[in-house]
Amino acid sequence: MLPLLSHLTNLEDAVSRFPSRAAFKIPNVNPQTDEIEDWTDITFHQFSLDIEHLARYWYHVLRETNEIPQRSVIALSLVGYKYLDLVHVYAISRAGYIPQLVNLFQGADYSVIQGPVGQANTRALIYESIYSDTVRDIPIPSFTTVTLACPTSHLLPELPNVADSDLAIIFQTSGSTSGKSKIVPCSLGWLDGIVRKATRGSPNTEKPDVVCWRGSIGYIAQFATLIGSIYQASCMVQYKRGQPSTSEVVDMINRCKMNKVLMFPHFLAKHIRASRTDPEILRALVSLDEIIFTGASFGSPEDEEWAWKNGMNIVNAYATTECGGLVLISEGLRKSRQNYLRRFPGCPLVKFVPISDDSDLLEVVVPPEAPECPDVSLRSSDGNFHTNDLFREVEPEQYVFSGRNDDWFNMENCSLCDTKAIEENARALCNEIISDCVVVGNGRPSPVLVVEASPTSTSGPVGTDLELKTEIFRRIHPFHTTRYLHERIASPDMIFVVPLGTLPRTMSKGTVRRKIVEDMVKEKLDKLFPKHSI
């Protein structure tokens, strides 16, 4: 039997091959001007040493001081864009614990993470200091992150014996029908499959790729991207903070010799549009070997036409959190104007299953024998993992994305919004003042609740649209305080009232047709989110 691979063995291999090659470029920001002066290189060897340093520290704190045994789940709440964040995640694994990536936003209530922490039987929490108010009342030991300058003279612990069915790491999704986030437990066998899939290509021994940071390490997109980058012995350039501006991207291309960009489509579309009026931006984007996007449809047809005509190599990709990264990928605009999706190398077992006998829509379904099939707790009763993502086969083994199952949609930041949970909560709490409701806002910063007033409500205390919106918001507000910002109805302005009987419904089941409602209220959505019109 082959030995199990992991993010740790992946790094060990890279260190043995290219110890002095730069693994990361860390920006040095001038505090007065807030501009990047230059970047500091972190080699693969130094990355490994930094991980071992913090592994010694955290093993001492967790095991020797607080008697928390190895193989316990340790939650980490990190902003996720800094080199030190990566070191913490790897160090907790190297200390023999199971890292749980718990995603927070500043000022959140503890209830946002209470579910995931309880589900995973988490024994301790390590958090960034900006989250101090959130974790103040947490009922488990909690510790703030430390810098690499923290002193330690402790020995590096031995790693415990593990089997492929044992937990390796736990991620988190944005919500379930209960309105709370759900955990995504990942076994060592699953992680082994992800690492082997990421290592299909051969490392570039002559000229390493220089790629941009993908996103927060708290999400699997960055974690999986990092695994591939480390195996390829590529160099990853860190942003100044969060998602970069167009000028920062151009600066990274020019000064760091970055040749590949991995980005969510909303942010990528901004850079593409900026290139239409700025020759320097255009030159920089055209110089890239690949511009890979995933998470939603890319921009507009006009943006794609501009990119194609000017020689940008836009690569379309499809990935899921539960499957640990890429499942489908295109050849790129330089090879194919159509840019259709194909199976990612190493995903031969993924299936395309018709959603009904009379539909050409195909759902991506992952069978249990596929290496990327997630934990059994995330699978359906048939034993498969159903992604709820729909495609059409336009050429043999070539596909185009055709949206998600209607209960979910992607927000502007490419995180999923559980529309069904919002709708069910509104119906349950407002059943006597609304006739029906539907959530829209696909691709927007936040969802919007569209309601039909109940016939009896117009004669009561909520006779006007404004009064109705205010009352609905008062009732649903407690539910939304526990949701992530991109899933939250945050004010009465995010509630639209339409006349009774005007929500379009299907003939067979009488369910509201979300896409048509989205088109109906597009003008109002554009007005509500003026900088995010789509």
Short mmCIF file of C-alpha atoms in Angstrom, two decimals:
data_model
loop_
_atom_site.label_atom_id
_atom_site.label_comp_id
_atom_site.label_asym_id
_atom_site.label_seq_id
_atom_site.Cartn_x
_atom_site.Cartn_y
_atom_site.Cartn_z
CA MET A 1 0.00 0.00 0.00
CA LEU A 2 1.28 3.45 -0.91
CA PRO A 3 2.08 5.77 2.01
CA LEU A 4 -0.49 8.47 2.68
CA LEU A 5 0.31 11.88 1.24
CA SER A 6 -0.66 15.12 2.94
CA HIS A 7 0.07 18.83 2.85
CA LEU A 8 3.01 18.08 5.18
CA THR A 9 4.57 15.35 3.01
CA ASN A 10 3.96 17.58 -0.01
CA LEU A 11 6.06 20.30 1.58
CA GLU A 12 8.76 17.84 2.66
CA ASP A 13 9.11 16.74 -0.95
CA ALA A 14 9.42 20.34 -2.19
CA VAL A 15 12.03 21.14 0.46
CA SER A 16 14.09 18.09 -0.55
CA ARG A 17 14.07 19.16 -4.21
CA PHE A 18 14.23 22.97 -4.04
CA PRO A 19 15.17 24.09 -0.52
CA SER A 20 16.47 27.53 -1.56
CA ARG A 21 13.75 28.34 -4.08
CA ALA A 22 11.31 31.10 -3.05
CA ALA A 23 7.98 29.71 -1.93
CA PHE A 24 6.42 33.07 -1.02
CA LYS A 25 6.92 36.76 -1.63
CA ILE A 26 5.74 38.79 1.35
CA PRO A 27 4.97 42.50 0.79
CA ASN A 28 6.74 45.17 2.81
CA VAL A 29 4.24 48.00 3.14
CA ASN A 30 5.26 51.56 3.96
CA PRO A 31 3.07 52.54 6.95
CA GLN A 32 3.01 56.21 5.89
CA THR A 33 2.06 55.76 2.23
CA ASP A 34 0.40 52.31 2.48
CA GLU A 35 2.32 51.37 -0.66
CA ILE A 36 4.33 48.18 -1.19
CA GLU A 37 8.02 49.07 -1.22
CA ASP A 38 9.28 45.58 -2.05
CA TRP A 39 8.76 41.91 -1.24
CA THR A 40 10.67 39.55 1.05
CA ASP A 41 11.33 36.03 -0.27
CA ILE A 42 10.53 33.06 1.98
CA THR A 43 12.22 29.87 0.76
CA PHE A 44 10.70 26.41 1.02
CA HIS A 45 13.34 25.55 3.63
CA GLN A 46 12.48 28.63 5.72
CA PHE A 47 8.76 27.86 5.44
CA SER A 48 9.45 24.38 6.83
CA LEU A 49 11.55 25.78 9.69
CA ASP A 50 8.85 28.33 10.58
CA ILE A 51 6.24 25.54 10.71
CA GLU A 52 8.43 23.45 13.01
CA HIS A 53 9.05 26.46 15.26
CA LEU A 54 5.33 27.10 15.80
CA ALA A 55 4.60 23.35 16.03
CA ARG A 56 6.95 23.16 19.02
CA TYR A 57 5.29 26.18 20.58
CA TRP A 58 1.70 25.04 20.12
CA TYR A 59 2.42 21.46 21.18
CA HIS A 60 3.83 22.85 24.41
CA VAL A 61 0.83 25.13 24.96
CA LEU A 62 -1.83 22.55 24.03
CA ARG A 63 -0.39 19.24 25.25
CA GLU A 64 2.08 20.04 27.95
CA THR A 65 0.38 23.07 29.51
CA ASN A 66 -3.34 22.43 28.89
CA GLU A 67 -3.26 18.61 28.61
CA ILE A 68 -5.06 18.56 25.26
CA PRO A 69 -3.94 15.31 23.60
CA GLN A 70 -2.73 15.00 20.01
CA ARG A 71 -5.40 14.21 17.40
CA SER A 72 -7.76 16.68 19.12
CA VAL A 73 -9.55 19.22 16.94
CA ILE A 74 -8.10 22.72 17.27
CA ALA A 75 -10.08 25.53 15.64
CA LEU A 76 -8.29 28.42 13.96
CA SER A 77 -10.05 31.69 13.22
CA LEU A 78 -7.72 33.61 10.91
CA VAL A 79 -8.22 36.42 8.42
CA GLY A 80 -6.24 34.07 6.21
CA TYR A 81 -4.30 36.36 3.86
CA LYS A 82 -0.96 36.46 5.69
CA TYR A 83 2.05 34.17 5.57
CA LEU A 84 1.78 33.71 9.32
CA ASP A 85 -1.75 32.34 8.86
CA LEU A 86 -0.42 29.57 6.61
CA VAL A 87 2.30 28.75 9.11
CA HIS A 88 -0.29 28.38 11.89
CA VAL A 89 -2.43 25.95 9.90
CA TYR A 90 0.54 23.78 8.94
CA ALA A 91 2.04 24.01 12.44
CA ILE A 92 -1.10 22.70 14.13
CA SER A 93 -1.00 19.69 11.77
CA ARG A 94 2.74 19.21 12.41
CA ALA A 95 2.11 19.30 16.17
CA GLY A 96 -0.16 16.28 15.70
CA TYR A 97 -3.54 18.01 15.93
CA ILE A 98 -6.48 18.36 13.54
CA PRO A 99 -6.88 21.98 12.36
CA GLN A 100 -10.43 23.23 11.95
CA LEU A 101 -10.67 26.38 9.81
CA VAL A 102 -13.46 28.49 11.32
CA ASN A 103 -14.32 31.55 9.26
CA LEU A 104 -15.27 34.70 11.12
CA PHE A 105 -15.92 38.34 10.39
CA GLN A 106 -15.02 41.15 12.76
CA GLY A 107 -17.78 41.98 15.21
CA ALA A 108 -19.60 38.68 14.69
CA ASP A 109 -21.55 37.10 17.51
CA TYR A 110 -20.18 33.84 18.96
CA SER A 111 -23.32 32.05 17.72
CA VAL A 112 -21.87 32.26 14.19
CA ILE A 113 -19.20 29.70 15.08
CA GLN A 114 -20.94 27.92 17.94
CA GLY A 115 -22.45 25.31 15.61
CA PRO A 116 -19.23 24.33 13.80
CA VAL A 117 -17.26 24.28 17.04
CA GLY A 118 -19.84 22.05 18.71
CA GLN A 119 -20.19 19.74 15.71
CA ALA A 120 -16.47 19.03 15.57
CA ASN A 121 -16.01 18.51 19.32
CA THR A 122 -13.37 21.23 19.17
CA ARG A 123 -10.99 21.25 22.15
CA ALA A 124 -9.42 24.72 21.76
CA LEU A 125 -9.49 27.84 19.60
CA ILE A 126 -6.58 29.87 18.23
CA TYR A 127 -7.70 33.25 16.92
CA GLU A 128 -6.45 36.58 15.67
CA SER A 129 -6.77 39.41 18.16
CA ILE A 130 -9.33 41.28 16.04
CA TYR A 131 -11.82 38.54 16.98
CA SER A 132 -11.35 39.00 20.75
CA ASP A 133 -14.90 40.27 21.30
CA THR A 134 -16.41 37.34 19.41
CA VAL A 135 -14.61 34.61 21.37
CA ARG A 136 -14.87 36.30 24.76
CA ASP A 137 -17.45 33.83 26.07
CA ILE A 138 -16.26 30.70 24.26
CA PRO A 139 -16.49 27.68 26.62
CA ILE A 140 -13.19 26.07 25.53
CA PRO A 141 -9.57 27.18 25.99
CA SER A 142 -8.70 29.98 23.58
CA PHE A 143 -5.41 31.56 22.57
CA THR A 144 -4.37 34.41 20.31
CA THR A 145 -2.02 33.78 17.42
CA VAL A 146 1.68 34.40 17.95
CA THR A 147 4.49 35.70 15.79
CA LEU A 148 7.47 33.73 14.59
CA ALA A 149 9.51 35.63 17.16
CA CYS A 150 7.88 33.76 20.04
CA PRO A 151 10.63 32.03 22.04
CA THR A 152 10.63 28.25 22.36
CA SER A 153 13.20 25.64 23.25
CA HIS A 154 10.84 22.69 23.19
CA LEU A 155 11.38 19.52 21.19
CA LEU A 156 9.51 18.87 17.96
CA PRO A 157 6.85 16.24 18.78
CA GLU A 158 6.49 12.90 17.04
CA LEU A 159 3.49 12.62 14.74
CA PRO A 160 0.88 10.10 15.95
CA ASN A 161 0.04 6.99 13.94
CA VAL A 162 -2.97 7.48 11.68
CA ALA A 163 -5.14 5.58 9.21
CA ASP A 164 -6.67 6.80 5.96
CA SER A 165 -10.11 7.04 7.59
CA ASP A 166 -8.85 9.37 10.34
CA LEU A 167 -9.55 13.09 10.20
CA ALA A 168 -6.88 15.32 8.67
CA ILE A 169 -8.48 18.78 8.57
CA ILE A 170 -11.93 20.36 8.87
CA PHE A 171 -13.24 23.14 6.66
CA GLN A 172 -16.48 25.08 6.82
CA THR A 173 -19.21 26.10 4.41
CA SER A 174 -21.29 29.24 4.59
CA GLY A 175 -24.54 27.79 5.89
CA SER A 176 -27.17 25.07 5.93
CA THR A 177 -30.96 25.06 5.93
CA SER A 178 -30.83 25.59 9.68
CA GLY A 179 -29.15 28.96 9.12
CA LYS A 180 -25.88 27.81 10.65
CA SER A 181 -22.60 26.90 9.01
CA LYS A 182 -21.80 23.24 8.50
CA ILE A 183 -18.44 21.58 8.82
CA VAL A 184 -16.67 19.68 6.04
CA PRO A 185 -14.62 16.92 7.69
CA CYS A 186 -11.74 15.72 5.51
CA SER A 187 -10.04 12.39 6.13
CA LEU A 188 -6.40 11.54 5.51
CA GLY A 189 -7.51 9.29 2.64
CA TRP A 190 -9.43 12.18 1.07
CA LEU A 191 -6.44 14.49 1.57
CA ASP A 192 -4.16 11.89 0.00
CA GLY A 193 -6.38 11.89 -3.10
CA ILE A 194 -6.35 15.70 -3.27
CA VAL A 195 -2.56 15.82 -3.05
CA ARG A 196 -2.16 13.12 -5.71
CA LYS A 197 -4.58 15.00 -8.01
CA ALA A 198 -2.65 18.24 -7.51
CA THR A 199 0.59 16.50 -8.43
CA ARG A 200 -0.46 15.27 -11.88
CA GLY A 201 1.82 17.71 -13.66
CA SER A 202 5.60 17.82 -13.56
CA PRO A 203 7.34 20.59 -11.60
CA ASN A 204 9.02 23.26 -13.69
CA THR A 205 12.68 22.77 -12.83
CA GLU A 206 13.89 25.57 -15.11
CA LYS A 207 11.63 28.55 -14.52
CA PRO A 208 9.15 28.28 -11.63
CA ASP A 209 5.72 29.83 -11.94
CA VAL A 210 4.95 32.91 -9.90
CA VAL A 211 1.30 32.90 -8.92
CA CYS A 212 -0.90 35.18 -6.84
CA TRP A 213 -2.50 34.39 -3.53
CA ARG A 214 -5.95 32.92 -4.18
CA GLY A 215 -7.90 33.98 -1.10
CA SER A 216 -8.19 33.26 2.61
CA ILE A 217 -6.50 30.10 3.89
CA GLY A 218 -9.72 29.62 5.85
CA TYR A 219 -11.30 28.31 2.65
CA ILE A 220 -10.34 25.23 0.73
CA ALA A 221 -9.74 27.14 -2.52
CA GLN A 222 -6.53 28.66 -1.14
CA PHE A 223 -5.56 25.46 0.70
CA ALA A 224 -5.87 23.32 -2.44
CA THR A 225 -4.14 25.97 -4.57
CA LEU A 226 -1.29 26.02 -2.09
CA ILE A 227 -0.86 22.23 -2.32
CA GLY A 228 -0.50 22.44 -6.09
CA SER A 229 1.80 25.46 -5.89
CA ILE A 230 4.12 23.76 -3.39
CA TYR A 231 4.34 20.56 -5.43
CA GLN A 232 5.16 22.57 -8.54
CA ALA A 233 7.75 24.48 -6.47
CA SER A 234 6.06 27.69 -7.59
CA CYS A 235 6.28 31.01 -5.80
CA MET A 236 3.11 32.52 -4.34
CA VAL A 237 2.87 36.32 -4.06
CA GLN A 238 0.96 37.63 -1.07
CA TYR A 239 -1.42 40.57 -1.46
CA LYS A 240 -1.16 43.68 0.67
CA ARG A 241 -4.47 42.73 2.24
CA GLY A 242 -7.60 40.97 1.04
CA GLN A 243 -8.31 41.12 -2.68
CA PRO A 244 -5.89 43.37 -4.62
CA SER A 245 -6.68 46.50 -6.59
CA THR A 246 -5.96 46.54 -10.32
CA SER A 247 -2.85 48.66 -9.76
CA GLU A 248 -1.56 46.13 -7.22
CA VAL A 249 -2.06 43.26 -9.67
CA VAL A 250 -0.14 45.14 -12.36
CA ASP A 251 2.62 45.92 -9.85
CA MET A 252 2.89 42.22 -8.93
CA ILE A 253 3.14 41.29 -12.61
CA ASN A 254 5.84 43.89 -13.27
CA ARG A 255 8.00 43.65 -10.15
CA CYS A 256 7.42 40.05 -9.01
CA LYS A 257 7.35 38.62 -12.56
CA MET A 258 4.02 37.00 -11.78
CA ASN A 259 2.86 34.84 -14.70
CA LYS A 260 -0.36 33.23 -13.40
CA VAL A 261 -3.42 34.69 -11.72
CA LEU A 262 -6.11 32.72 -9.88
CA MET A 263 -9.10 34.86 -9.06
CA PHE A 264 -12.84 34.86 -8.47
CA PRO A 265 -14.68 36.21 -11.52
CA HIS A 266 -16.13 39.35 -9.95
CA PHE A 267 -12.67 40.66 -9.08
CA LEU A 268 -11.21 39.49 -12.38
CA ALA A 269 -13.96 41.27 -14.33
CA LYS A 270 -12.96 44.58 -12.70
CA HIS A 271 -9.39 44.19 -13.93
CA ILE A 272 -10.54 43.19 -17.43
CA ARG A 273 -12.79 46.25 -17.66
CA ALA A 274 -9.99 48.52 -16.45
CA SER A 275 -7.77 47.20 -19.27
CA ARG A 276 -10.21 48.54 -21.86
CA THR A 277 -9.14 52.10 -21.09
CA ASP A 278 -5.58 51.63 -19.82
CA PRO A 279 -2.92 50.20 -22.19
CA GLU A 280 -0.55 49.42 -19.29
CA ILE A 281 -3.15 47.23 -17.58
CA LEU A 282 -3.91 45.54 -20.88
CA ARG A 283 -0.24 44.83 -21.53
CA ALA A 284 0.19 43.33 -18.06
CA LEU A 285 -2.83 41.02 -18.32
CA VAL A 286 -1.89 39.85 -21.82
CA SER A 287 1.60 38.98 -20.56
CA LEU A 288 0.21 36.38 -18.14
CA ASP A 289 0.46 32.71 -19.13
CA GLU A 290 -2.90 31.95 -17.52
CA ILE A 291 -5.71 33.89 -15.87
CA ILE A 292 -7.75 31.24 -14.06
CA PHE A 293 -11.17 31.98 -12.63
CA THR A 294 -13.61 29.81 -10.74
CA GLY A 295 -16.66 30.22 -8.53
CA ALA A 296 -19.18 31.74 -10.94
CA SER A 297 -19.68 32.82 -14.53
CA PHE A 298 -17.09 35.24 -15.84
CA GLY A 299 -18.14 38.85 -16.40
CA SER A 300 -20.18 39.64 -19.49
CA PRO A 301 -19.96 38.42 -23.10
CA GLU A 302 -18.38 41.78 -23.94
CA ASP A 303 -15.64 41.25 -21.33
CA GLU A 304 -14.87 37.79 -22.70
CA GLU A 305 -14.84 39.05 -26.29
CA TRP A 306 -12.40 41.81 -25.31
CA ALA A 307 -10.15 39.33 -23.52
CA TRP A 308 -10.16 36.94 -26.49
CA LYS A 309 -9.49 39.60 -29.13
CA ASN A 310 -6.57 40.99 -27.14
CA GLY A 311 -4.94 37.64 -26.46
CA MET A 312 -5.62 37.15 -22.76
CA ASN A 313 -5.50 33.48 -21.82
CA ILE A 314 -8.63 33.23 -19.66
CA VAL A 315 -9.03 29.72 -18.22
CA ASN A 316 -12.41 28.62 -16.86
CA ALA A 317 -12.42 26.21 -13.93
CA TYR A 318 -15.01 24.51 -11.74
CA ALA A 319 -14.31 23.41 -8.18
CA THR A 320 -16.17 22.64 -4.96
CA THR A 321 -15.20 22.91 -1.32
CA GLU A 322 -16.32 19.39 -0.54
CA CYS A 323 -14.32 17.86 -3.42
CA GLY A 324 -11.18 19.72 -2.47
CA GLY A 325 -10.56 21.80 -5.54
CA LEU A 326 -10.75 21.49 -9.30
CA VAL A 327 -13.12 19.07 -10.99
CA LEU A 328 -13.39 20.68 -14.45
CA ILE A 329 -11.12 23.05 -16.37
CA SER A 330 -10.99 24.61 -19.84
CA GLU A 331 -8.09 24.79 -22.28
CA GLY A 332 -7.98 28.59 -22.17
CA LEU A 333 -9.01 31.26 -24.67
CA ARG A 334 -5.72 31.05 -26.57
CA LYS A 335 -6.50 27.44 -27.51
CA SER A 336 -10.28 27.58 -27.79
CA ARG A 337 -12.60 30.53 -28.30
CA GLN A 338 -15.44 28.47 -26.78
CA ASN A 339 -13.39 27.71 -23.66
CA TYR A 340 -15.59 24.75 -22.74
CA LEU A 341 -15.02 22.87 -19.51
CA ARG A 342 -13.48 19.39 -19.51
CA ARG A 343 -12.69 16.94 -16.75
CA PHE A 344 -9.68 17.94 -14.73
CA PRO A 345 -6.90 15.33 -15.06
CA GLY A 346 -7.31 12.87 -12.24
CA CYS A 347 -11.13 13.13 -12.00
CA PRO A 348 -12.24 10.23 -14.27
CA LEU A 349 -14.90 8.94 -11.87
CA VAL A 350 -16.96 12.13 -11.61
CA LYS A 351 -20.36 11.66 -13.25
CA PHE A 352 -22.73 13.92 -15.18
CA VAL A 353 -26.26 12.81 -14.32
CA PRO A 354 -29.42 14.16 -16.04
CA ILE A 355 -31.69 15.92 -13.55
CA SER A 356 -34.73 14.43 -15.30
CA ASP A 357 -35.64 12.36 -18.34
CA ASP A 358 -36.78 15.38 -20.34
CA SER A 359 -33.94 17.79 -19.48
CA ASP A 360 -30.53 18.35 -20.99
CA LEU A 361 -29.26 19.71 -17.68
CA LEU A 362 -26.64 17.49 -16.05
CA GLU A 363 -25.71 17.55 -12.39
CA VAL A 364 -22.13 16.82 -11.36
CA VAL A 365 -22.29 13.82 -9.02
CA VAL A 366 -19.28 12.31 -7.25
CA PRO A 367 -19.52 8.56 -6.50
CA PRO A 368 -18.12 7.17 -3.23
CA GLU A 369 -15.23 5.40 -4.99
CA ALA A 370 -13.88 8.72 -6.34
CA PRO A 371 -10.90 10.04 -4.35
CA GLU A 372 -12.49 13.49 -4.13
CA CYS A 373 -15.79 12.20 -2.72
CA PRO A 374 -16.23 13.94 0.64
CA ASP A 375 -17.08 12.54 4.04
CA VAL A 376 -20.10 10.25 4.28
CA SER A 377 -21.90 12.89 6.36
CA LEU A 378 -22.06 15.09 3.25
CA ARG A 379 -23.32 12.43 0.86
CA SER A 380 -26.91 11.75 -0.12
CA SER A 381 -28.87 8.61 0.71
CA ASP A 382 -27.72 7.02 -2.55
CA GLY A 383 -24.12 7.16 -1.31
CA ASN A 384 -23.06 9.82 -3.84
CA PHE A 385 -22.13 13.42 -3.25
CA HIS A 386 -24.53 15.67 -5.17
CA THR A 387 -22.99 19.04 -6.00
CA ASN A 388 -26.29 20.65 -7.12
CA ASP A 389 -24.25 22.28 -9.90
CA LEU A 390 -25.75 21.98 -13.37
CA PHE A 391 -24.10 21.79 -16.79
CA ARG A 392 -24.93 21.21 -20.44
CA GLU A 393 -22.83 18.99 -22.69
CA VAL A 394 -22.30 21.13 -25.81
CA GLU A 395 -19.69 18.87 -27.42
CA PRO A 396 -18.67 15.32 -26.48
CA GLU A 397 -17.08 15.55 -23.00
CA GLN A 398 -17.20 19.38 -23.15
CA TYR A 399 -19.50 21.33 -20.88
CA VAL A 400 -20.83 24.77 -20.01
CA PHE A 401 -21.95 25.76 -16.54
CA SER A 402 -25.73 26.26 -16.34
CA GLY A 403 -26.29 27.39 -12.79
CA ARG A 404 -26.95 25.74 -9.45
CA ASN A 405 -29.89 24.00 -7.99
CA ASP A 406 -32.33 26.82 -7.36
CA ASP A 407 -32.09 26.65 -3.59
CA TRP A 408 -28.59 28.10 -3.71
CA PHE A 409 -26.74 30.78 -5.60
CA ASN A 410 -23.31 32.38 -5.63
CA MET A 411 -22.91 35.83 -4.14
CA GLU A 412 -20.51 38.50 -5.42
CA ASN A 413 -17.65 37.06 -3.32
CA CYS A 414 -18.42 33.59 -4.76
CA SER A 415 -19.59 32.24 -1.40
CA LEU A 416 -22.88 30.36 -1.44
CA CYS A 417 -26.10 31.79 -0.10
CA ASP A 418 -28.76 29.41 1.21
CA THR A 419 -31.88 31.10 -0.14
CA LYS A 420 -34.20 28.37 1.12
CA ALA A 421 -33.24 28.98 4.75
CA ILE A 422 -33.97 32.71 4.42
CA GLU A 423 -37.31 32.07 2.74
CA GLU A 424 -38.41 29.45 5.28
CA ASN A 425 -37.52 31.72 8.17
CA ALA A 426 -39.51 34.61 6.67
CA ARG A 427 -42.53 32.41 5.99
CA ALA A 428 -42.45 30.97 9.50
CA LEU A 429 -42.21 34.34 11.25
CA CYS A 430 -44.35 36.45 8.91
CA ASN A 431 -46.99 34.00 7.72
CA GLU A 432 -49.92 36.28 8.55
CA ILE A 433 -48.51 39.40 6.88
CA ILE A 434 -46.98 37.94 3.68
CA SER A 435 -48.51 35.69 1.06
CA ASP A 436 -45.20 34.34 -0.24
CA CYS A 437 -41.58 35.32 -0.70
CA VAL A 438 -38.45 34.55 -2.70
CA VAL A 439 -34.78 35.46 -2.30
CA VAL A 440 -32.91 37.03 -5.22
CA GLY A 441 -29.53 38.71 -5.60
CA ASN A 442 -27.42 36.18 -7.48
CA GLY A 443 -23.93 37.67 -7.86
CA ARG A 444 -24.74 40.66 -5.63
CA PRO A 445 -23.02 41.62 -2.36
CA SER A 446 -26.06 40.54 -0.31
CA PRO A 447 -29.38 38.77 -0.87
CA VAL A 448 -32.71 40.57 -1.20
CA LEU A 449 -36.06 39.25 0.02
CA VAL A 450 -38.98 39.85 -2.34
CA VAL A 451 -42.39 39.46 -0.68
CA GLU A 452 -46.05 39.54 -1.60
CA ALA A 453 -48.18 41.18 1.07
CA SER A 454 -50.95 39.08 2.57
CA PRO A 455 -54.47 40.30 1.65
CA THR A 456 -55.24 40.81 5.34
CA SER A 457 -52.07 42.75 6.14
CA THR A 458 -53.03 45.84 4.15
CA SER A 459 -55.89 46.60 6.55
CA GLY A 460 -53.80 46.09 9.69
CA PRO A 461 -50.86 47.88 11.31
CA VAL A 462 -48.60 47.20 8.31
CA GLY A 463 -50.76 48.81 5.69
CA THR A 464 -48.00 50.55 3.74
CA ASP A 465 -45.03 48.95 1.99
CA LEU A 466 -42.63 50.74 4.33
CA GLU A 467 -44.49 49.55 7.42
CA LEU A 468 -44.57 46.00 6.05
CA LYS A 469 -40.84 45.99 5.30
CA THR A 470 -40.06 47.38 8.75
CA GLU A 471 -42.16 44.75 10.50
CA ILE A 472 -40.72 41.88 8.45
CA PHE A 473 -37.19 43.07 9.19
CA ARG A 474 -37.94 43.33 12.93
CA ARG A 475 -39.08 39.71 12.98
CA ILE A 476 -36.33 38.16 10.88
CA HIS A 477 -33.45 40.26 12.25
CA PRO A 478 -32.39 37.81 15.04
CA PHE A 479 -32.03 35.01 12.49
CA HIS A 480 -29.85 37.13 10.21
CA THR A 481 -27.47 38.29 12.94
CA THR A 482 -26.07 34.73 13.01
CA ARG A 483 -25.46 34.59 9.28
CA TYR A 484 -22.43 35.64 7.27
CA LEU A 485 -22.51 39.12 5.76
CA HIS A 486 -23.01 37.80 2.23
CA GLU A 487 -26.08 35.82 3.41
CA ARG A 488 -27.68 38.52 5.52
CA ILE A 489 -30.78 40.70 5.06
CA ALA A 490 -29.18 43.64 6.84
CA SER A 491 -31.83 46.37 6.57
CA PRO A 492 -35.48 46.96 5.51
CA ASP A 493 -34.12 48.34 2.21
CA MET A 494 -33.15 44.77 1.31
CA ILE A 495 -36.82 43.77 1.35
CA PHE A 496 -38.86 44.47 -1.79
CA VAL A 497 -42.66 44.38 -1.72
CA VAL A 498 -44.57 43.41 -4.87
CA PRO A 499 -48.36 43.33 -5.43
CA LEU A 500 -50.27 40.21 -4.42
CA GLY A 501 -50.31 37.55 -7.13
CA THR A 502 -47.43 39.00 -9.18
CA LEU A 503 -44.69 36.54 -8.20
CA PRO A 504 -44.40 34.19 -11.21
CA ARG A 505 -44.90 30.52 -10.41
CA THR A 506 -44.42 27.19 -12.13
CA MET A 507 -47.51 25.53 -13.59
CA SER A 508 -46.92 22.10 -12.07
CA LYS A 509 -45.94 22.83 -8.46
CA GLY A 510 -46.80 26.50 -8.08
CA THR A 511 -43.34 27.34 -6.78
CA VAL A 512 -41.97 30.84 -7.32
CA ARG A 513 -39.62 31.12 -10.31
CA ARG A 514 -36.58 32.78 -8.82
CA LYS A 515 -34.77 33.66 -12.07
CA ILE A 516 -37.79 35.48 -13.49
CA VAL A 517 -38.23 37.45 -10.26
CA GLU A 518 -34.53 38.32 -10.44
CA ASP A 519 -35.13 39.81 -13.90
CA MET A 520 -38.30 41.60 -12.73
CA VAL A 521 -36.50 43.50 -9.97
CA LYS A 522 -33.15 44.00 -11.73
CA GLU A 523 -33.57 47.76 -11.90
CA LYS A 524 -34.29 47.94 -8.18
CA LEU A 525 -31.31 45.67 -7.45
CA ASP A 526 -29.05 47.89 -9.55
CA LYS A 527 -30.28 50.92 -7.61
CA LEU A 528 -29.74 49.17 -4.26
CA PHE A 529 -26.24 48.06 -5.24
CA PRO A 530 -25.15 50.83 -7.65
CA LYS A 531 -21.49 49.79 -7.73
CA HIS A 532 -22.37 46.17 -8.35
CA SER A 533 -24.77 46.27 -11.29
CA ILE A 534 -24.72 43.10 -13.35
#
